CSV table of C-alpha atoms and ligand atoms in Angstrom, one decimal:
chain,number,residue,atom,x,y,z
A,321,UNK,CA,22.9,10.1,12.7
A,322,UNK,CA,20.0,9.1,14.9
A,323,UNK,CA,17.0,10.5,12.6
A,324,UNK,CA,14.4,8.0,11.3
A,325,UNK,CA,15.5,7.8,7.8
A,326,UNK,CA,19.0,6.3,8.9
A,327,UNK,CA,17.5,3.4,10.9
A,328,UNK,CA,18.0,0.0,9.0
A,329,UNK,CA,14.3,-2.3,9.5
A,330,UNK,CA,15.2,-5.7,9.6
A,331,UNK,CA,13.5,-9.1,8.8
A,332,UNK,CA,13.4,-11.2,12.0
A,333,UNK,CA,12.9,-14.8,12.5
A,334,UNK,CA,12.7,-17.0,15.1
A,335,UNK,CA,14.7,-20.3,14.1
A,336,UNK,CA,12.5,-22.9,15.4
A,337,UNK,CA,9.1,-21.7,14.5
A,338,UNK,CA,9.8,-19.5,11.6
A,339,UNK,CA,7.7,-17.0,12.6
A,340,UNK,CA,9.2,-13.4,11.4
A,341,UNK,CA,8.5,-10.0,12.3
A,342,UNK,CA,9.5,-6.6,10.7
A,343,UNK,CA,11.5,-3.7,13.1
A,344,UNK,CA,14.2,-1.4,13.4
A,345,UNK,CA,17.1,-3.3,15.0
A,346,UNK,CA,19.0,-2.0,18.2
A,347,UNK,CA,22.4,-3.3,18.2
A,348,UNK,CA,22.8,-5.6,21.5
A,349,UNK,CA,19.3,-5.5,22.1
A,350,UNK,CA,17.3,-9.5,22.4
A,351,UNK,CA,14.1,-9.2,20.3
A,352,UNK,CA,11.5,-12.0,21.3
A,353,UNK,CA,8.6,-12.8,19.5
A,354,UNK,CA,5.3,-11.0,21.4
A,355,UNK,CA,3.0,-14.2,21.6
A,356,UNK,CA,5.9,-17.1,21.7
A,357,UNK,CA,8.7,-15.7,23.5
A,358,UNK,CA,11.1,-17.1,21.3
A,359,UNK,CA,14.4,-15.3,20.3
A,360,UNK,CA,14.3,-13.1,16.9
A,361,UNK,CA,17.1,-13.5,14.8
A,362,UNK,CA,18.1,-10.4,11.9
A,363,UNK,CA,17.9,-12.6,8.7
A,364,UNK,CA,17.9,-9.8,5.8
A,365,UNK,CA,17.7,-6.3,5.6
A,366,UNK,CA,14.4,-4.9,4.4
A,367,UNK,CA,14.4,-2.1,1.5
A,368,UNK,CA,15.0,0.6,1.8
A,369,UNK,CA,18.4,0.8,3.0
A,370,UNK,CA,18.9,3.0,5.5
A,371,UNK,CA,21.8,4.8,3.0
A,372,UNK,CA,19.2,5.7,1.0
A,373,UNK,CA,18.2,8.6,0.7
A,374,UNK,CA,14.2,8.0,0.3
A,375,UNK,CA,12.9,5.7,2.9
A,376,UNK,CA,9.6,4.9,0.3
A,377,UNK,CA,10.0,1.4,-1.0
A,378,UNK,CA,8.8,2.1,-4.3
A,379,UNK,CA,10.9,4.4,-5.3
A,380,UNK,CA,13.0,3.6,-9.1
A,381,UNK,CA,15.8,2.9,-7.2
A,382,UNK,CA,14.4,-0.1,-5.1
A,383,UNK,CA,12.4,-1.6,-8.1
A,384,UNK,CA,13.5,-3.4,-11.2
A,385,UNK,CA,11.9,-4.3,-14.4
A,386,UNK,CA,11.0,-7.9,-14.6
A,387,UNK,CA,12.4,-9.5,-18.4
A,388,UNK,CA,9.2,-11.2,-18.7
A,389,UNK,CA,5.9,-8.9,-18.2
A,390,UNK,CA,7.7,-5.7,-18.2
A,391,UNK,CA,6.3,-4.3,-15.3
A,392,UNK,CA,8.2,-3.0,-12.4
A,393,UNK,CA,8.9,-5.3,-9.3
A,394,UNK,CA,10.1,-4.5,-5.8
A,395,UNK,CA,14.0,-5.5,-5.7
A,396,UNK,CA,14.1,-7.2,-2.3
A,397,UNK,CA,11.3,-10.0,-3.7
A,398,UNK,CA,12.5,-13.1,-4.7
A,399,UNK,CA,10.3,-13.4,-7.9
A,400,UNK,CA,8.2,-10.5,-10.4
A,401,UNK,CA,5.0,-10.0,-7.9
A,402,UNK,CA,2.8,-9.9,-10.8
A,403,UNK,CA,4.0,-13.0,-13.4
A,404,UNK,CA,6.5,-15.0,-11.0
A,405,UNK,CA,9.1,-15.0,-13.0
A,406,UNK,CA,12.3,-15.6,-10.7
A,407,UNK,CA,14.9,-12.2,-10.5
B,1146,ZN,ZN1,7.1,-10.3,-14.3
């Protein structure tokens, strides 16, 4: 239950500043940004999940195939990395 693979890494950002930083989260633990001191808030989970059962992001199961260029494209972005194209 406690190995490495099963830890969820969060995205964190700080509300005010937007700064973000990328860590394992503790439940019931404060995270503060190192330089600003500013509270870190979990805003998304970051791929993979810790369910899954490779902890590589580019593995098939955490890409897609972009409609436009065809190429594969990490799941958790937004847009294709490579032509833009919205998901
Ligand atoms: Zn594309």
């Amino acid at each position: 239950m406690s190995s490495e693979s099963s830890e969820q890494v969060f995205r964190l950002r700080a509300a005010a500043s937007g700064r973000e930083s990328i860590a394992p989260v503790t439940e019931g633990v404060v995270y503060r940004d190192a330089e600003t001191g500013e509270e870190l808030e979990p805003v998304a989970e970051v791929l993979p999940l810790a369910s899954s059962a490779s902890s590589l992001p580019r593995t098939p199961e955490n890409l897609r195939v972009c409609r436009r260029c065809g190429q594969f494209t990490a799941r958790d972005l937004p847009v294709c990395e490579f032509c833009g194209l919205p998901a």
